Amino acid sequence: RRADWLRATATVAGAHVASMVVKRVVRRPRPALPGLEPTVRTAGRHSFPSSHSVSSAAAAVAFHGLLPTAVTGTAAAATCFSRLVVGVHYPSDVAAGATMGLAAGGLGRAWARRARPEGV
C-alpha cells in the first residue's frame, strides 16, 4: 500500500514538472483585463497550462482507490474553477491543464497496476 501512495505522489510531481516545461515552451502571458486585477499573486508570468489544474486532476486520478473519489474529484474541480475566479488563467489554460493532468494520472494508474504483484 505504501508503494501505491509513493507512485501516486510521484505521478502528481511528474505531472507538475511536465506542466512547468510546457509553460516555459508556450510562454502565454496571464490574463490582463483593464480594471480587473487578479485577486492572488502568482509565481510566474505564464499561464498555459494551469499547473494547479494539471496537479489537481492528476491527483484525482492517481489517488483513486487511496482516497475517496468524492474528495479528490471535488477538490480537483474546485481548484480548476478557482483559477478562473481569481483571474489568473484563461478557460483554455484550465481545460488544457485538466486534460494533461487526467492523462498523467492515467499513466500513473497504469504504472501502479503493472507494478502490483499478481493477485493483490
mmCIF file of N, CA and C in Angstrom, residues 32-106:
data_model
loop_
_atom_site.group_PDB
_atom_site.id
_atom_site.type_symbol
_atom_site.label_atom_id
_atom_site.label_comp_id
_atom_site.label_asym_id
_atom_site.label_seq_id
_atom_site.Cartn_x
_atom_site.Cartn_y
_atom_site.Cartn_z
ATOM 1 N N ALA A 32 -4.809 39.775 -18.684
ATOM 2 C CA ALA A 32 -4.639 41.149 -18.216
ATOM 3 C C ALA A 32 -5.819 41.962 -18.723
ATOM 4 N N LEU A 33 -6.822 42.100 -17.882
ATOM 5 C CA LEU A 33 -8.005 42.865 -18.255
ATOM 6 C C LEU A 33 -7.973 44.208 -17.543
ATOM 7 N N PRO A 34 -8.157 45.295 -18.277
ATOM 8 C CA PRO A 34 -8.125 46.618 -17.660
ATOM 9 C C PRO A 34 -9.147 46.728 -16.524
ATOM 10 N N GLY A 35 -8.688 47.183 -15.382
ATOM 11 C CA GLY A 35 -9.578 47.374 -14.241
ATOM 12 C C GLY A 35 -9.853 46.120 -13.438
ATOM 13 N N LEU A 36 -9.407 44.973 -13.902
ATOM 14 C CA LEU A 36 -9.625 43.720 -13.174
ATOM 15 C C LEU A 36 -8.284 43.077 -12.834
ATOM 16 N N GLU A 37 -7.825 43.355 -11.661
ATOM 17 C CA GLU A 37 -6.571 42.775 -11.204
ATOM 18 C C GLU A 37 -6.832 41.392 -10.612
ATOM 19 N N PRO A 38 -5.905 40.441 -10.801
ATOM 20 C CA PRO A 38 -6.061 39.131 -10.156
ATOM 21 C C PRO A 38 -6.140 39.302 -8.640
ATOM 22 N N THR A 39 -6.874 38.423 -7.995
ATOM 23 C CA THR A 39 -7.047 38.532 -6.541
ATOM 24 C C THR A 39 -5.986 37.769 -5.761
ATOM 25 N N VAL A 40 -5.078 37.088 -6.462
ATOM 26 C CA VAL A 40 -3.969 36.383 -5.808
ATOM 27 C C VAL A 40 -2.677 36.691 -6.559
ATOM 28 N N ARG A 41 -1.568 36.497 -5.874
ATOM 29 C CA ARG A 41 -0.265 36.648 -6.515
ATOM 30 C C ARG A 41 0.112 35.322 -7.174
ATOM 31 N N THR A 42 0.908 35.411 -8.216
ATOM 32 C CA THR A 42 1.354 34.199 -8.902
ATOM 33 C C THR A 42 2.879 34.148 -8.904
ATOM 34 N N ALA A 43 3.396 32.939 -9.032
ATOM 35 C CA ALA A 43 4.844 32.750 -9.023
ATOM 36 C C ALA A 43 5.478 33.096 -10.366
ATOM 37 N N GLY A 44 4.690 33.084 -11.421
ATOM 38 C CA GLY A 44 5.252 33.338 -12.742
ATOM 39 C C GLY A 44 4.327 34.159 -13.610
ATOM 40 N N ARG A 45 4.825 34.490 -14.795
ATOM 41 C CA ARG A 45 4.060 35.330 -15.720
ATOM 42 C C ARG A 45 3.302 34.538 -16.764
ATOM 43 N N HIS A 46 3.552 33.238 -16.842
ATOM 44 C CA HIS A 46 2.954 32.434 -17.908
ATOM 45 C C HIS A 46 1.767 31.623 -17.403
ATOM 46 N N SER A 47 0.797 31.422 -18.305
ATOM 47 C CA SER A 47 -0.459 30.829 -17.838
ATOM 48 C C SER A 47 -0.839 29.494 -18.468
ATOM 49 N N PHE A 48 -0.186 29.075 -19.544
ATOM 50 C CA PHE A 48 -0.632 27.860 -20.236
ATOM 51 C C PHE A 48 0.384 26.750 -20.104
ATOM 52 N N PRO A 49 -0.046 25.619 -19.585
ATOM 53 C CA PRO A 49 -1.332 25.268 -18.979
ATOM 54 C C PRO A 49 -1.360 25.683 -17.512
ATOM 55 N N SER A 50 -2.511 25.611 -16.906
ATOM 56 C CA SER A 50 -2.627 25.871 -15.473
ATOM 57 C C SER A 50 -2.008 24.701 -14.713
ATOM 58 N N SER A 51 -0.901 24.964 -14.029
ATOM 59 C CA SER A 51 -0.234 23.897 -13.265
ATOM 60 C C SER A 51 -1.093 23.415 -12.103
ATOM 61 N N HIS A 52 -1.882 24.320 -11.509
ATOM 62 C CA HIS A 52 -2.806 23.891 -10.454
ATOM 63 C C HIS A 52 -3.796 22.866 -11.013
ATOM 64 N N SER A 53 -4.306 23.135 -12.217
ATOM 65 C CA SER A 53 -5.265 22.210 -12.833
ATOM 66 C C SER A 53 -4.607 20.884 -13.182
ATOM 67 N N VAL A 54 -3.387 20.935 -13.698
ATOM 68 C CA VAL A 54 -2.658 19.707 -14.019
ATOM 69 C C VAL A 54 -2.489 18.867 -12.761
ATOM 70 N N SER A 55 -1.960 19.479 -11.719
ATOM 71 C CA SER A 55 -1.661 18.736 -10.490
ATOM 72 C C SER A 55 -2.911 18.187 -9.820
ATOM 73 N N SER A 56 -3.961 18.995 -9.757
ATOM 74 C CA SER A 56 -5.170 18.529 -9.062
ATOM 75 C C SER A 56 -5.876 17.422 -9.845
ATOM 76 N N ALA A 57 -5.919 17.530 -11.172
ATOM 77 C CA ALA A 57 -6.538 16.465 -11.970
ATOM 78 C C ALA A 57 -5.699 15.190 -11.908
ATOM 79 N N ALA A 58 -4.382 15.332 -11.961
ATOM 80 C CA ALA A 58 -3.511 14.158 -11.842
ATOM 81 C C ALA A 58 -3.708 13.488 -10.489
ATOM 82 N N ALA A 59 -3.827 14.279 -9.438
ATOM 83 C CA ALA A 59 -4.034 13.719 -8.097
ATOM 84 C C ALA A 59 -5.373 13.000 -7.999
ATOM 85 N N ALA A 60 -6.409 13.576 -8.599
ATOM 86 C CA ALA A 60 -7.732 12.946 -8.540
ATOM 87 C C ALA A 60 -7.700 11.544 -9.134
ATOM 88 N N VAL A 61 -6.930 11.368 -10.208
ATOM 89 C CA VAL A 61 -6.843 10.053 -10.850
ATOM 90 C C VAL A 61 -5.819 9.165 -10.147
ATOM 91 N N ALA A 62 -4.652 9.711 -9.857
ATOM 92 C CA ALA A 62 -3.566 8.906 -9.283
ATOM 93 C C ALA A 62 -3.908 8.367 -7.895
ATOM 94 N N PHE A 63 -4.662 9.135 -7.116
ATOM 95 C CA PHE A 63 -5.005 8.709 -5.759
ATOM 96 C C PHE A 63 -6.335 7.963 -5.688
ATOM 97 N N HIS A 64 -6.914 7.665 -6.863
ATOM 98 C CA HIS A 64 -8.161 6.896 -6.901
ATOM 99 C C HIS A 64 -7.933 5.548 -6.208
ATOM 100 N N GLY A 65 -8.808 5.211 -5.303
ATOM 101 C CA GLY A 65 -8.665 3.966 -4.552
ATOM 102 C C GLY A 65 -7.871 4.133 -3.268
ATOM 103 N N LEU A 66 -7.122 5.222 -3.161
ATOM 104 C CA LEU A 66 -6.375 5.507 -1.936
ATOM 105 C C LEU A 66 -7.102 6.542 -1.086
ATOM 106 N N LEU A 67 -7.821 7.415 -1.749
ATOM 107 C CA LEU A 67 -8.636 8.446 -1.097
ATOM 108 C C LEU A 67 -10.032 8.391 -1.708
ATOM 109 N N PRO A 68 -11.043 8.861 -0.987
ATOM 110 C CA PRO A 68 -12.395 8.848 -1.553
ATOM 111 C C PRO A 68 -12.482 9.690 -2.834
ATOM 112 N N THR A 69 -13.069 9.117 -3.862
ATOM 113 C CA THR A 69 -13.199 9.801 -5.145
ATOM 114 C C THR A 69 -13.974 11.106 -5.006
ATOM 115 N N ALA A 70 -14.977 11.118 -4.142
ATOM 116 C CA ALA A 70 -15.752 12.348 -3.946
ATOM 117 C C ALA A 70 -14.858 13.476 -3.445
ATOM 118 N N VAL A 71 -13.899 13.141 -2.627
ATOM 119 C CA VAL A 71 -12.985 14.153 -2.087
ATOM 120 C C VAL A 71 -12.017 14.626 -3.165
ATOM 121 N N THR A 72 -11.350 13.696 -3.826
ATOM 122 C CA THR A 72 -10.348 14.092 -4.818
ATOM 123 C C THR A 72 -10.984 14.769 -6.031
ATOM 124 N N GLY A 73 -12.112 14.254 -6.471
ATOM 125 C CA GLY A 73 -12.795 14.857 -7.617
ATOM 126 C C GLY A 73 -13.308 16.253 -7.316
ATOM 127 N N THR A 74 -13.890 16.414 -6.140
ATOM 128 C CA THR A 74 -14.400 17.727 -5.739
ATOM 129 C C THR A 74 -13.260 18.718 -5.568
ATOM 130 N N ALA A 75 -12.178 18.278 -4.950
ATOM 131 C CA ALA A 75 -11.023 19.161 -4.758
ATOM 132 C C ALA A 75 -10.430 19.580 -6.100
ATOM 133 N N ALA A 76 -10.337 18.645 -7.035
ATOM 134 C CA ALA A 76 -9.790 18.970 -8.358
ATOM 135 C C ALA A 76 -10.693 19.964 -9.087
ATOM 136 N N ALA A 77 -11.987 19.724 -9.063
ATOM 137 C CA ALA A 77 -12.924 20.634 -9.732
ATOM 138 C C ALA A 77 -12.875 22.027 -9.108
ATOM 139 N N ALA A 78 -12.831 22.087 -7.786
ATOM 140 C CA ALA A 78 -12.773 23.378 -7.094
ATOM 141 C C ALA A 78 -11.476 24.115 -7.422
ATOM 142 N N THR A 79 -10.385 23.382 -7.479
ATOM 143 C CA THR A 79 -9.099 24.003 -7.808
ATOM 144 C C THR A 79 -9.132 24.570 -9.221
ATOM 145 N N CYS A 80 -9.623 23.795 -10.164
ATOM 146 C CA CYS A 80 -9.712 24.269 -11.550
ATOM 147 C C CYS A 80 -10.587 25.514 -11.649
ATOM 148 N N PHE A 81 -11.732 25.480 -11.016
ATOM 149 C CA PHE A 81 -12.653 26.623 -11.056
ATOM 150 C C PHE A 81 -12.032 27.857 -10.404
ATOM 151 N N SER A 82 -11.300 27.647 -9.318
ATOM 152 C CA SER A 82 -10.705 28.776 -8.596
ATOM 153 C C SER A 82 -9.710 29.547 -9.455
ATOM 154 N N ARG A 83 -9.038 28.878 -10.365
ATOM 155 C CA ARG A 83 -8.056 29.542 -11.228
ATOM 156 C C ARG A 83 -8.728 30.585 -12.115
ATOM 157 N N LEU A 84 -9.982 30.315 -12.476
ATOM 158 C CA LEU A 84 -10.744 31.271 -13.279
ATOM 159 C C LEU A 84 -11.275 32.404 -12.413
ATOM 160 N N VAL A 85 -11.795 32.042 -11.250
ATOM 161 C CA VAL A 85 -12.406 33.030 -10.353
ATOM 162 C C VAL A 85 -11.395 34.084 -9.913
ATOM 163 N N VAL A 86 -10.181 33.662 -9.601
ATOM 164 C CA VAL A 86 -9.182 34.623 -9.127
ATOM 165 C C VAL A 86 -8.516 35.384 -10.270
ATOM 166 N N GLY A 87 -8.833 35.023 -11.508
ATOM 167 C CA GLY A 87 -8.397 35.800 -12.661
ATOM 168 C C GLY A 87 -6.975 35.573 -13.139
ATOM 169 N N VAL A 88 -6.403 34.405 -12.852
ATOM 170 C CA VAL A 88 -5.017 34.169 -13.256
ATOM 171 C C VAL A 88 -4.878 33.233 -14.454
ATOM 172 N N HIS A 89 -6.006 32.715 -14.973
ATOM 173 C CA HIS A 89 -5.957 31.813 -16.125
ATOM 174 C C HIS A 89 -7.141 32.041 -17.048
ATOM 175 N N TYR A 90 -6.903 31.764 -18.321
ATOM 176 C CA TYR A 90 -7.970 31.699 -19.307
ATOM 177 C C TYR A 90 -8.633 30.323 -19.190
ATOM 178 N N PRO A 91 -9.892 30.192 -19.622
ATOM 179 C CA PRO A 91 -10.541 28.870 -19.585
ATOM 180 C C PRO A 91 -9.742 27.795 -20.324
ATOM 181 N N SER A 92 -9.108 28.155 -21.434
ATOM 182 C CA SER A 92 -8.325 27.157 -22.180
ATOM 183 C C SER A 92 -7.101 26.692 -21.395
ATOM 184 N N ASP A 93 -6.532 27.544 -20.549
ATOM 185 C CA ASP A 93 -5.411 27.133 -19.689
ATOM 186 C C ASP A 93 -5.861 26.039 -18.730
ATOM 187 N N VAL A 94 -7.036 26.248 -18.154
ATOM 188 C CA VAL A 94 -7.576 25.305 -17.173
ATOM 189 C C VAL A 94 -7.992 24.002 -17.858
ATOM 190 N N ALA A 95 -8.662 24.118 -19.001
ATOM 191 C CA ALA A 95 -9.095 22.910 -19.724
ATOM 192 C C ALA A 95 -7.894 22.079 -20.168
ATOM 193 N N ALA A 96 -6.884 22.728 -20.714
ATOM 194 C CA ALA A 96 -5.684 22.002 -21.139
ATOM 195 C C ALA A 96 -4.969 21.400 -19.937
ATOM 196 N N GLY A 97 -4.907 22.149 -18.847
ATOM 197 C CA GLY A 97 -4.264 21.635 -17.640
ATOM 198 C C GLY A 97 -4.982 20.422 -17.082
ATOM 199 N N ALA A 98 -6.302 20.485 -17.026
ATOM 200 C CA ALA A 98 -7.074 19.347 -16.513
ATOM 201 C C ALA A 98 -6.896 18.128 -17.416
ATOM 202 N N THR A 99 -6.905 18.347 -18.723
ATOM 203 C CA THR A 99 -6.715 17.239 -19.664
ATOM 204 C C THR A 99 -5.331 16.618 -19.500
ATOM 205 N N MET A 100 -4.332 17.456 -19.393
ATOM 206 C CA MET A 100 -2.966 16.969 -19.196
ATOM 207 C C MET A 100 -2.857 16.195 -17.877
ATOM 208 N N GLY A 101 -3.495 16.710 -16.827
ATOM 209 C CA GLY A 101 -3.468 16.036 -15.531
ATOM 210 C C GLY A 101 -4.185 14.699 -15.548
ATOM 211 N N LEU A 102 -5.330 14.645 -16.219
ATOM 212 C CA LEU A 102 -6.056 13.373 -16.325
ATOM 213 C C LEU A 102 -5.219 12.330 -17.060
ATOM 214 N N ALA A 103 -4.545 12.766 -18.121
ATOM 215 C CA ALA A 103 -3.688 11.839 -18.873
ATOM 216 C C ALA A 103 -2.520 11.357 -18.013
ATOM 217 N N ALA A 104 -1.890 12.273 -17.307
ATOM 218 C CA ALA A 104 -0.765 11.898 -16.441
ATOM 219 C C ALA A 104 -1.228 10.966 -15.330
ATOM 220 N N GLY A 105 -2.381 11.268 -14.745
ATOM 221 C CA GLY A 105 -2.928 10.398 -13.705
ATOM 222 C C GLY A 105 -3.217 9.007 -14.230
ATOM 223 N N GLY A 106 -3.728 8.929 -15.451
ATOM 224 C CA GLY A 106 -3.987 7.628 -16.073
ATOM 225 C C GLY A 106 -2.708 6.837 -16.288
#
